[in-house]
PDB file of C-alpha atoms and ligand atoms in Angstrom:
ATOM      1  CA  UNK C  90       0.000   0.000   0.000  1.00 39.00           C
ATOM      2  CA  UNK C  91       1.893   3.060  -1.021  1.00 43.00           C
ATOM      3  CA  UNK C  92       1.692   6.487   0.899  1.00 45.00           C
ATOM      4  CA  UNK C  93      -1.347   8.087  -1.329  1.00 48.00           C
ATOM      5  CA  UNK C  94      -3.707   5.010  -1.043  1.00 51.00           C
ATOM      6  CA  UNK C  95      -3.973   5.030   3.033  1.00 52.00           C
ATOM      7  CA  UNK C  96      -7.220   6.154   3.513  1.00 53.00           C
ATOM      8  CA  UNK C  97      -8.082   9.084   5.790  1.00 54.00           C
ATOM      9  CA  UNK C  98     -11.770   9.539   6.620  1.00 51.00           C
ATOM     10  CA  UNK C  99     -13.219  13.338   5.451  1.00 52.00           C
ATOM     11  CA  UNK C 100     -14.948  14.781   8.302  1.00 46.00           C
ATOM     12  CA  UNK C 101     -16.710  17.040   5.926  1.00 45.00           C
ATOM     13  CA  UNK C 102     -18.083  14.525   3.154  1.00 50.00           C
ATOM     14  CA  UNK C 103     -18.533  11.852   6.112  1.00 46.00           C
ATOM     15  CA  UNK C 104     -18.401  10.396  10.035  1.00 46.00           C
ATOM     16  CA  UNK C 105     -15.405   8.318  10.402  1.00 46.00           C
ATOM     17  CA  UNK C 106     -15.349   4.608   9.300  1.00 46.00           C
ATOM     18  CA  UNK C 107     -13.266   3.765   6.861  1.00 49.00           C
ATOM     19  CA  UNK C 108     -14.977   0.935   5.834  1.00 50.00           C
ATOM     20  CA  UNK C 109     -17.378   2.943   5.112  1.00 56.00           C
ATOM     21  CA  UNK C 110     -15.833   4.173   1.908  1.00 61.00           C
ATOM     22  CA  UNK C 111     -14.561   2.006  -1.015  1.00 60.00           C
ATOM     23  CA  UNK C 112     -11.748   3.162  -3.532  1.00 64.00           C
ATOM     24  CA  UNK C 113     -12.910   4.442  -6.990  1.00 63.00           C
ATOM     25  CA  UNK C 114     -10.643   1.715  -9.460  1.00 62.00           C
ATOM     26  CA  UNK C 115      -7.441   3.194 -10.547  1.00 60.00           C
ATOM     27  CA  UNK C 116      -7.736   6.175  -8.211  1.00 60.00           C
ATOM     28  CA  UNK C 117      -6.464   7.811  -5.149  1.00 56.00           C
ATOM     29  CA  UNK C 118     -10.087   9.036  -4.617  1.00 60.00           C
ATOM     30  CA  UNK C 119     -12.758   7.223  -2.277  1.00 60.00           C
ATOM     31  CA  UNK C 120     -16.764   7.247  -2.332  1.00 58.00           C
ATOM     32  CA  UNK C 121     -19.392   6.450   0.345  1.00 55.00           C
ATOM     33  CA  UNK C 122     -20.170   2.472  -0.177  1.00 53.00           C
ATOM     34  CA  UNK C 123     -23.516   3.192  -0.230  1.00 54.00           C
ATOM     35  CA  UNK C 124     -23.422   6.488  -3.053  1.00 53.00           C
ATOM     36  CA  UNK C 125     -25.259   5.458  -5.511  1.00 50.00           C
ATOM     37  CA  UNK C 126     -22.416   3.504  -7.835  1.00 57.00           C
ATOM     38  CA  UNK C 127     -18.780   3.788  -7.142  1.00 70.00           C
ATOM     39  CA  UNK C 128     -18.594   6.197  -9.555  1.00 84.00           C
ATOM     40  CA  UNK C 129     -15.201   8.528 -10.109  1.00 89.00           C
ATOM     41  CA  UNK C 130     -17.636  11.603 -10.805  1.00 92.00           C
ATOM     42  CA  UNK C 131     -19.001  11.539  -7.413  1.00 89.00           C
ATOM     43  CA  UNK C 132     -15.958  11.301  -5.901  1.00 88.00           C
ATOM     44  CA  UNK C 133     -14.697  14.667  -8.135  1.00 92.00           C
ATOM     45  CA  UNK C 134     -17.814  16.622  -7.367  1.00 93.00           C
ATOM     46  CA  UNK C 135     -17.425  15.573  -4.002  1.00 89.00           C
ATOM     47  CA  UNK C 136     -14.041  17.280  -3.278  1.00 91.00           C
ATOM     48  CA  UNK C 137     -14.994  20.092  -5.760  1.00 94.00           C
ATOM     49  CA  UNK C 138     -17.986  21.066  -3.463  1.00 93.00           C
ATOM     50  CA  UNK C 139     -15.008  20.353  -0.370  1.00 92.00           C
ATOM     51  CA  UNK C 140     -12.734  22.959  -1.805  1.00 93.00           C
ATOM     52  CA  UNK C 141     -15.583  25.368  -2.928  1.00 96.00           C
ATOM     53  CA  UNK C 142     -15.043  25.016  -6.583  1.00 96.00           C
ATOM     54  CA  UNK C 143     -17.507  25.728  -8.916  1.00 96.00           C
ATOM     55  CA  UNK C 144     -18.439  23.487 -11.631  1.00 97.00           C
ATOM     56  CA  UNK C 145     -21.492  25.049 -13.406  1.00 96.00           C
ATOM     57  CA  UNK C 146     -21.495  24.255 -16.806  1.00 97.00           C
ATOM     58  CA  UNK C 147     -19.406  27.205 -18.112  1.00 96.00           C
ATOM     59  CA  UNK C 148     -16.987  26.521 -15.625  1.00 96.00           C
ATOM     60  CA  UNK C 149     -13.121  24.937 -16.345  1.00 97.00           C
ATOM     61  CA  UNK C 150     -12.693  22.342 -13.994  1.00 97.00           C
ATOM     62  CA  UNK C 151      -8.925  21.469 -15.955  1.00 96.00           C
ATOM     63  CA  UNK C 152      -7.094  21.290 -12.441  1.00 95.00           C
ATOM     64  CA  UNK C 153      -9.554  18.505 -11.205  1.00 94.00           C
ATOM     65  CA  UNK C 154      -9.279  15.754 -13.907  1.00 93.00           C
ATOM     66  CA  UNK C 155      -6.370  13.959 -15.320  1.00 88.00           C
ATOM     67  CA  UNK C 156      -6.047  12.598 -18.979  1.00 82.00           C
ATOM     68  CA  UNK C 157      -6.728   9.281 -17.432  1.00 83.00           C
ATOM     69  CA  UNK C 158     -10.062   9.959 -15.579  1.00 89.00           C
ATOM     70  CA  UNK C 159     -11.504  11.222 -18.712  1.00 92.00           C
ATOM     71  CA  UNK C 160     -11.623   8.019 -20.295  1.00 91.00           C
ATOM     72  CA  UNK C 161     -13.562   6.439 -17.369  1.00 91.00           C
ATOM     73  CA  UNK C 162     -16.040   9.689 -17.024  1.00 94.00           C
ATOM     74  CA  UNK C 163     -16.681   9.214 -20.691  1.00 95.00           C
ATOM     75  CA  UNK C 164     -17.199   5.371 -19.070  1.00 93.00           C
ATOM     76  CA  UNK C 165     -19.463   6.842 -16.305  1.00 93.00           C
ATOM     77  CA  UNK C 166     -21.504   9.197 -19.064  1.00 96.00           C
ATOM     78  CA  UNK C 167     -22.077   6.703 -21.490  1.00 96.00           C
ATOM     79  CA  UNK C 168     -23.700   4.367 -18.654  1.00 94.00           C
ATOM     80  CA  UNK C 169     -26.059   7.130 -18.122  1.00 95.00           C
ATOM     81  CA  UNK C 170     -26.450   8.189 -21.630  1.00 97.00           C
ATOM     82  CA  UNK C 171     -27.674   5.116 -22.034  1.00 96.00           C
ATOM     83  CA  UNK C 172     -30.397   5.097 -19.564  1.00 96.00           C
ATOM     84  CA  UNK C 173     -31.927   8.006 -20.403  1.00 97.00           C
ATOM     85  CA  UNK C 174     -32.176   6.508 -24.164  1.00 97.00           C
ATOM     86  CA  UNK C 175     -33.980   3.787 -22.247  1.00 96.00           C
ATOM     87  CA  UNK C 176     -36.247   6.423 -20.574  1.00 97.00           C
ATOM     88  CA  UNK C 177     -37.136   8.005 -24.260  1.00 97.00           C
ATOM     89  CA  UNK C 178     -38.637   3.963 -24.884  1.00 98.00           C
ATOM     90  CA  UNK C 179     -35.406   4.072 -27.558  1.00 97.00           C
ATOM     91  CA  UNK C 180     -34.729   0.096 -28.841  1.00 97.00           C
ATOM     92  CA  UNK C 181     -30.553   0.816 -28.608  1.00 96.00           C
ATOM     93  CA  UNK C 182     -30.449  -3.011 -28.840  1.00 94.00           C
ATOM     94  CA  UNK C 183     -32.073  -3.347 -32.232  1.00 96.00           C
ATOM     95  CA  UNK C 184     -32.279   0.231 -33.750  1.00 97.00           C
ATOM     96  CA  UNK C 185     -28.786   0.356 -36.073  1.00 96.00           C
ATOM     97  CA  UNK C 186     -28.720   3.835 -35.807  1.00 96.00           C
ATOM     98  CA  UNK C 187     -28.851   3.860 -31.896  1.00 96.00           C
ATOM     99  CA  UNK C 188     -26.445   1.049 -30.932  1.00 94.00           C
ATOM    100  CA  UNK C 189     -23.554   3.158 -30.058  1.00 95.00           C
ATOM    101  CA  UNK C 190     -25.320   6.374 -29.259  1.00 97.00           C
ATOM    102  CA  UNK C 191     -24.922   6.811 -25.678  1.00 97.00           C
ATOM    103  CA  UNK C 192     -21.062   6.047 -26.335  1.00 97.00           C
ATOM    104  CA  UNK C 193     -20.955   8.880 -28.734  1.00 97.00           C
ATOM    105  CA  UNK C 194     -22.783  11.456 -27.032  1.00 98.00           C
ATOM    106  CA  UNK C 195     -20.405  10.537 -24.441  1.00 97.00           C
ATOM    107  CA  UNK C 196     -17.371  11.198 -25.938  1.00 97.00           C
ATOM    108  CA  UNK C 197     -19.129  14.067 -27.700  1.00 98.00           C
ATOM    109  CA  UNK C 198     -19.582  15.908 -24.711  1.00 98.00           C
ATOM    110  CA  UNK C 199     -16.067  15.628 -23.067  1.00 97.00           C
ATOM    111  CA  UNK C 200     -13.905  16.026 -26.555  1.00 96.00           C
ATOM    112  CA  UNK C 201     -15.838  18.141 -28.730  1.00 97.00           C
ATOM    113  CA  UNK C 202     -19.071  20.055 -27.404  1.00 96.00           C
ATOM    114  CA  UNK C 203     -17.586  20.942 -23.708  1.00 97.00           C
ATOM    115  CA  UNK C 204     -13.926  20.354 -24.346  1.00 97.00           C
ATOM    116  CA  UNK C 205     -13.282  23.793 -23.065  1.00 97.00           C
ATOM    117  CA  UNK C 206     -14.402  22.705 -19.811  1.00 97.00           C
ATOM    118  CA  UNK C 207     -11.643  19.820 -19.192  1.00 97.00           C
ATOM    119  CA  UNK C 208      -8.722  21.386 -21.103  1.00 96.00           C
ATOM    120  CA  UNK C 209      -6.206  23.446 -19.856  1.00 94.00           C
ATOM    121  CA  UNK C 210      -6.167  26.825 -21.128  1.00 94.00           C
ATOM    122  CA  UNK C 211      -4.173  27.242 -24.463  1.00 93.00           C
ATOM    123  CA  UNK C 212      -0.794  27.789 -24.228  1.00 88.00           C
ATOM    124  CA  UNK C 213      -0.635  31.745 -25.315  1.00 81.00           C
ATOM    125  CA  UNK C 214       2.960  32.450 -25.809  1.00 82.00           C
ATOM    126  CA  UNK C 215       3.964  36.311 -25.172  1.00 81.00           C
ATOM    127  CA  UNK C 216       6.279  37.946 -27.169  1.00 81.00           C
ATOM    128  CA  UNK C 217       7.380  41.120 -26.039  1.00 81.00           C
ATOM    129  CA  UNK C 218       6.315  44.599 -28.041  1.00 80.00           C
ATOM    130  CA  UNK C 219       8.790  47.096 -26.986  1.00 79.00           C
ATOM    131  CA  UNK C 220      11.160  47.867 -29.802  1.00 78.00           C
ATOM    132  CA  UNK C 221      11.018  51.586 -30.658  1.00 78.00           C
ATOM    133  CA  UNK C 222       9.155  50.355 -33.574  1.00 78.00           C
ATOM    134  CA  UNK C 223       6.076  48.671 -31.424  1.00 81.00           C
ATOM    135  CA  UNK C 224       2.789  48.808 -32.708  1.00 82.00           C
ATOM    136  CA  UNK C 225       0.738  50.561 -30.680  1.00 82.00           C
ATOM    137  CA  UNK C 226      -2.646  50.754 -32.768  1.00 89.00           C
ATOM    138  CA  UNK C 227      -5.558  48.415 -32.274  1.00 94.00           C
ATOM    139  CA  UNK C 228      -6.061  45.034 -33.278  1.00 94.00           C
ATOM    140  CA  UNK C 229      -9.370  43.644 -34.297  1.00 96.00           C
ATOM    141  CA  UNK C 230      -9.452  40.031 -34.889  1.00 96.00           C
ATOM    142  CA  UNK C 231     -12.470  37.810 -36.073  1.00 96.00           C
ATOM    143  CA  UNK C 232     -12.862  34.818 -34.487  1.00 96.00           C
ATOM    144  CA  UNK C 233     -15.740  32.123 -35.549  1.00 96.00           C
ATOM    145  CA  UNK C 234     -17.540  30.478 -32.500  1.00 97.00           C
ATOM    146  CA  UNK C 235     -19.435  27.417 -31.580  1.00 96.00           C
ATOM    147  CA  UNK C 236     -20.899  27.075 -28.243  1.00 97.00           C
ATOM    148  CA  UNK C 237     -23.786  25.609 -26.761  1.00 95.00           C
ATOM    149  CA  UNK C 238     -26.306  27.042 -24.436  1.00 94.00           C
ATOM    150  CA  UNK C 239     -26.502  25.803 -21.204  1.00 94.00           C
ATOM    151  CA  UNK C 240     -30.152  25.369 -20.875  1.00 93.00           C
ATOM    152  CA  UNK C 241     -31.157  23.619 -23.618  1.00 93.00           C
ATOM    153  CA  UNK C 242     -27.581  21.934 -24.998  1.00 96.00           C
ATOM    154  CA  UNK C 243     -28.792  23.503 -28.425  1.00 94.00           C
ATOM    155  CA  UNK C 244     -25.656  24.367 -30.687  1.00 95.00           C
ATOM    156  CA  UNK C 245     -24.929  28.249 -30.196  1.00 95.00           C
ATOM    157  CA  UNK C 246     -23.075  29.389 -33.380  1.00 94.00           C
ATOM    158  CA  UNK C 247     -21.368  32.923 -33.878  1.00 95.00           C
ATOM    159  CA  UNK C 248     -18.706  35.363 -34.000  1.00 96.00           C
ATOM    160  CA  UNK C 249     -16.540  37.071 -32.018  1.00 97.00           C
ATOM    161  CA  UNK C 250     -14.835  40.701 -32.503  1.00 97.00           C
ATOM    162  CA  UNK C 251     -12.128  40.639 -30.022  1.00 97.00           C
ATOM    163  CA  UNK C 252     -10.224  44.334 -29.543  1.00 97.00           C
ATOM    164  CA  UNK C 253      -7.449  45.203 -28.038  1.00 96.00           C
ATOM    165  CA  UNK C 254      -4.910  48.405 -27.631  1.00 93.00           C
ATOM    166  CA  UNK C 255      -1.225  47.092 -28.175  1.00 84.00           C
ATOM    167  CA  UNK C 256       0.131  47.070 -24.286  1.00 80.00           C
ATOM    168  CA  UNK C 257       3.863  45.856 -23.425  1.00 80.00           C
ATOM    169  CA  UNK C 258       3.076  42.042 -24.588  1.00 84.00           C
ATOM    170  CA  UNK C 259       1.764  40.546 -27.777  1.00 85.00           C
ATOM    171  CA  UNK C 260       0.157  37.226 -28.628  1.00 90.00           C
ATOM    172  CA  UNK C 261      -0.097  35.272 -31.955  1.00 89.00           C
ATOM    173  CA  UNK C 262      -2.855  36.425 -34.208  1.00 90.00           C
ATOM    174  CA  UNK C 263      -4.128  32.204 -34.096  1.00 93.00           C
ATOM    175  CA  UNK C 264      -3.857  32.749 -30.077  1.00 95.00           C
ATOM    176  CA  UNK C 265      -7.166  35.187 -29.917  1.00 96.00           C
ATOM    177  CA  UNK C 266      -9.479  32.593 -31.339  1.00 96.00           C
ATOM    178  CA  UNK C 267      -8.204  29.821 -29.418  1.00 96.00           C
ATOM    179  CA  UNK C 268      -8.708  31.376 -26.368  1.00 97.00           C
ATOM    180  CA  UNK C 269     -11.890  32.558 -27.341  1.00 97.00           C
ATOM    181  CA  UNK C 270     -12.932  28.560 -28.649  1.00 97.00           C
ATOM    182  CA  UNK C 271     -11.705  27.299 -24.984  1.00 97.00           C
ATOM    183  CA  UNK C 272     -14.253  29.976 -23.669  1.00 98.00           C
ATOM    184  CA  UNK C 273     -17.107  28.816 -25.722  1.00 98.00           C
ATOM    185  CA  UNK C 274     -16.450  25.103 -26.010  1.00 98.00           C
ATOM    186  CA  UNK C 275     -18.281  24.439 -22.896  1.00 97.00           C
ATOM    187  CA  UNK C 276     -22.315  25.390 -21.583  1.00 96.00           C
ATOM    188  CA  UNK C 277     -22.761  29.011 -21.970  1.00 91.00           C
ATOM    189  CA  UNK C 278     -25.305  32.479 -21.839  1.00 92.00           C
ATOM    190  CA  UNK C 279     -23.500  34.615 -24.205  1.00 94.00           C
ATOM    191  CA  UNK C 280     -23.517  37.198 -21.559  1.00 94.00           C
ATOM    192  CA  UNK C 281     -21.167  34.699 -20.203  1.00 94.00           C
ATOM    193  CA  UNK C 282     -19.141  33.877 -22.748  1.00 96.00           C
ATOM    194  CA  UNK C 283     -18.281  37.514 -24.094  1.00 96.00           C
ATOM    195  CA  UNK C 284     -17.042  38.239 -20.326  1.00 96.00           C
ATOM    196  CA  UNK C 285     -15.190  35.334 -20.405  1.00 97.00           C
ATOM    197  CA  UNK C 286     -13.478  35.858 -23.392  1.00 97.00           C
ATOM    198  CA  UNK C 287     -12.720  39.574 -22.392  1.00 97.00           C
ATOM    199  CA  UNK C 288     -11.242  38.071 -19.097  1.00 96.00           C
ATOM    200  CA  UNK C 289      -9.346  35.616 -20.035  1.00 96.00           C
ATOM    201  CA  UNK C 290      -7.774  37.842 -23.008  1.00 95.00           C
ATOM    202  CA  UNK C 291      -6.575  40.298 -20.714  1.00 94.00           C
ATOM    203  CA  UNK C 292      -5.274  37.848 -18.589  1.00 93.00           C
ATOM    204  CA  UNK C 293      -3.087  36.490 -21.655  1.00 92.00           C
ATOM    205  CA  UNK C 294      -1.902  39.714 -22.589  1.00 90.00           C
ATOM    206  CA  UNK C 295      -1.929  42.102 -19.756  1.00 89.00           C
ATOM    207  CA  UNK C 296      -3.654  44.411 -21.411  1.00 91.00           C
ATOM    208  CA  UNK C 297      -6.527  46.355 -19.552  1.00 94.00           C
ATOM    209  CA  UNK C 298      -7.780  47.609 -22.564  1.00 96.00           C
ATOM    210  CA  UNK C 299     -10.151  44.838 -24.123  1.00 97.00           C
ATOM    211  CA  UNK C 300     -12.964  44.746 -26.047  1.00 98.00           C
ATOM    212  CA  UNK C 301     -15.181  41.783 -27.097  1.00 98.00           C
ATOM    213  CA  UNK C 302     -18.355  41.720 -29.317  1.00 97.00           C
ATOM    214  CA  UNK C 303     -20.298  38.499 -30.185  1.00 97.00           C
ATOM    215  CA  UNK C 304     -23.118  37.820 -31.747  1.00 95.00           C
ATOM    216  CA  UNK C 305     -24.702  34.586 -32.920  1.00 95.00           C
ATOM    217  CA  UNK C 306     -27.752  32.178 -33.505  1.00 93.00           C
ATOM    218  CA  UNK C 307     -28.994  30.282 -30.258  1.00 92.00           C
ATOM    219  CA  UNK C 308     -30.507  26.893 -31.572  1.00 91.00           C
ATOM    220  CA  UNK C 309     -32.821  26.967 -28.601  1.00 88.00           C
ATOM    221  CA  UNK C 310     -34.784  29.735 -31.017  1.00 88.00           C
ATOM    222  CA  UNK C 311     -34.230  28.217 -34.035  1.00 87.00           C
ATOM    223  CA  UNK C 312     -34.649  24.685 -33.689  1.00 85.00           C
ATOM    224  CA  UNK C 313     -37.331  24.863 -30.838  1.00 86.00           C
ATOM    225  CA  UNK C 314     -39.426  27.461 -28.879  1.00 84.00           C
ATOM    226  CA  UNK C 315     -40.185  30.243 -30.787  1.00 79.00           C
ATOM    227  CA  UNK C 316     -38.401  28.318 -34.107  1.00 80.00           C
ATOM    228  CA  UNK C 317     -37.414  32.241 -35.135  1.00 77.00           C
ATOM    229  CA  UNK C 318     -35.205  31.001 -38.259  1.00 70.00           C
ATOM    230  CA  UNK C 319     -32.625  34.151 -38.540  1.00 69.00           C
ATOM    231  CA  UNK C 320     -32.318  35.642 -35.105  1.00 77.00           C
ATOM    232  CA  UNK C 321     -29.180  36.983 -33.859  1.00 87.00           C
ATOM    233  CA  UNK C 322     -27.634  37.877 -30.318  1.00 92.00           C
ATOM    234  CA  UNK C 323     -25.529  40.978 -29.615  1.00 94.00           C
ATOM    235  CA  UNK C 324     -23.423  41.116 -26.825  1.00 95.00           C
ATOM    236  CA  UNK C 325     -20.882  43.682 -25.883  1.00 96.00           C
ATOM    237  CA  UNK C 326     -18.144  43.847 -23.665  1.00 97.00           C
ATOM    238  CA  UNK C 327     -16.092  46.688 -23.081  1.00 97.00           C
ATOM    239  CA  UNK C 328     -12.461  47.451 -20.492  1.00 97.00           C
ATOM    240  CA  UNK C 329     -10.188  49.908 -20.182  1.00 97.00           C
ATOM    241  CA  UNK C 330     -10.177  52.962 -22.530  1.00 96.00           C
ATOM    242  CA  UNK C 331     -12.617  50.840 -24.846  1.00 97.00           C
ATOM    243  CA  UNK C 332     -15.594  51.772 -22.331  1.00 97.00           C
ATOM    244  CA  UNK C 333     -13.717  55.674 -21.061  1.00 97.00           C
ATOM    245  CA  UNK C 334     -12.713  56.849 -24.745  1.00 97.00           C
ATOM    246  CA  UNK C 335     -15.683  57.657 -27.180  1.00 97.00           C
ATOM    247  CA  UNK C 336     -13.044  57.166 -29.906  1.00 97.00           C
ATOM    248  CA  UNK C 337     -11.332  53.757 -29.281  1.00 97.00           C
ATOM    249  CA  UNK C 338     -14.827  52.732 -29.211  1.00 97.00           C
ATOM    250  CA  UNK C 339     -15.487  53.999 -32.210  1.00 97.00           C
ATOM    251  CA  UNK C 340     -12.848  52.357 -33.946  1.00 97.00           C
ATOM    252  CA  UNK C 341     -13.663  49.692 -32.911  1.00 97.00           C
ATOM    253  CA  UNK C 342     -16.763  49.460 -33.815  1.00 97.00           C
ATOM    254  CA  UNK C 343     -16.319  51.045 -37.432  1.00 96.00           C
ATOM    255  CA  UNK C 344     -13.272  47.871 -37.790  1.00 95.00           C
ATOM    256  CA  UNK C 345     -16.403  45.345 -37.014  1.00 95.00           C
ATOM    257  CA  UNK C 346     -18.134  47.384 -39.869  1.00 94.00           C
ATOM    258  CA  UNK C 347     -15.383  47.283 -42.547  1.00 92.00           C
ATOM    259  CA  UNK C 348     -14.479  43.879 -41.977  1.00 88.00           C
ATOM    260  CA  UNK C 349     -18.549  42.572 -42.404  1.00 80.00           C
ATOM    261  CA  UNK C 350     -18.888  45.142 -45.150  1.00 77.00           C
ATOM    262  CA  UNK C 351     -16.043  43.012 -46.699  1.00 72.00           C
ATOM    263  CA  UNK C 352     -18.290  40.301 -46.605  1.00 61.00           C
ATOM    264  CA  UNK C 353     -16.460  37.800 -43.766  1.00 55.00           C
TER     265      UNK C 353
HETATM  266 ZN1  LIG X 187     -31.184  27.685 -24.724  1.00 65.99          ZN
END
């Protein structure tokens, strides 16, 4: 029994018999016995709710899960995938088209639709912007999104206008949107998702002087509801002298205009 696997009783999650908790396979983590299933995602919401770490659904929770527990979450999700395609009266035994669908929603989920939520932040490499030459303009960059809306899991797809005044560092052009992807690869409100992207832009390039705008078409409109077949979300975001100085706002804005009036 090596150092990490001796078990010591949480006083938080639980009293204080040990046998009253049975190792999750493959992990240092434990469960109650009796929760339902020995399941490793209890055991991780468990000690996020112990450490008071959110997980809603626009939330990264990269710090909490290892390459290696994703495979058995996808595990754990397909399991349950599976019953609720039981609970829609769904034959996955027979119907071609439905053997293998809880499996791929699964994996769905954790590699493609709410990637950004398990992945570490990109790597933004800074280069530094201080030769007597430096730019110190704006830089608009255009960044295609698809998200998905936390209350219905409908596809949310868009674009994002991402500004930002030239400060001591620089990142790569490619940088901007991959940020901005991480942000929206996960369950959002694009209220959400346009401070996110603001946030986690200025964090990258220490620039106080961000602005983001997004808009896009929520599939929980189109594709349901009130089935409204071209409507479109504006959201706006703006730090620093984006928000103090009419004209940097401005300019801004007028770049989103050239760059739709040249038809991208
Ligand atoms: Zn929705």
């Amino acid at each position: 029994m090596t150092e990490q696997r001796v078990f010591k009783p949480d006083p938080i999650i639980n009293g204080t018999a040990a046998e009253e908790f049975v190792p999750v396979e493959g992990h240092t983590l434990y469960v109650k016995k009796d929760s339902p299933g020995k399941y490793l995602s209890t055991a991780l919401r468990e000690r996020m709710r112990r450490e008071n770490k959110r997980f809603w659904a626009g939330d990264n929770i990269s710090d909490y899960i290892t390459e290696s527990d994703q495979e058995q979450l996808i595990r754990e999700a397909t399991e349950a995938f599976e019953d609720v395609l039981d609970a829609l009266l769904i034959d996955r035994e027979n119907d071609p088209n439905s053997k293998g669908t809880a499996r791929r929603l699964a994996k769905m989920y954790f590699n493609e639709i709410m990637a950004g939520r398990y992945e570490s932040p990109p790597d933004a490499t800074a280069f530094p912007n201080d030769s007597d030459e430096r730019y110190e303009g704006m830089l608009v960059v255009r960044s295609e999104l698809k998200s998905m809306c936390s209350h219905h899991h409908q596809p949310v797809s868009g674009v994002a206008y991402i500004g930002i005044l030239a400060a001591q560092k620089l990142i790569g052009l490619s940088k901007y949107t991959r940020i901005a992807q991480w942000c929206a690869r996960r369950g959002t409100l694009q209220e959400e998702l346009c401070n996110d992207i603001a946030r986690e832009i200025m964090k990258a390039t220490d620039s106080e002087n961000v602005a983001v705008y997004l808009e896009a078409e929520h599939g929980c409109c189109t594709n349901r509801g009130i089935m409204a077949h071209s409507s479109l979300t504006q959201t706006t975001v703006l730090k620093g002298a984006f928000n103090t100085d009419k004209g940097t706002k401005k300019e801004f804005f007028d770049n989103i205009l050239l760059q739709s009036r040249n038809g991208k």
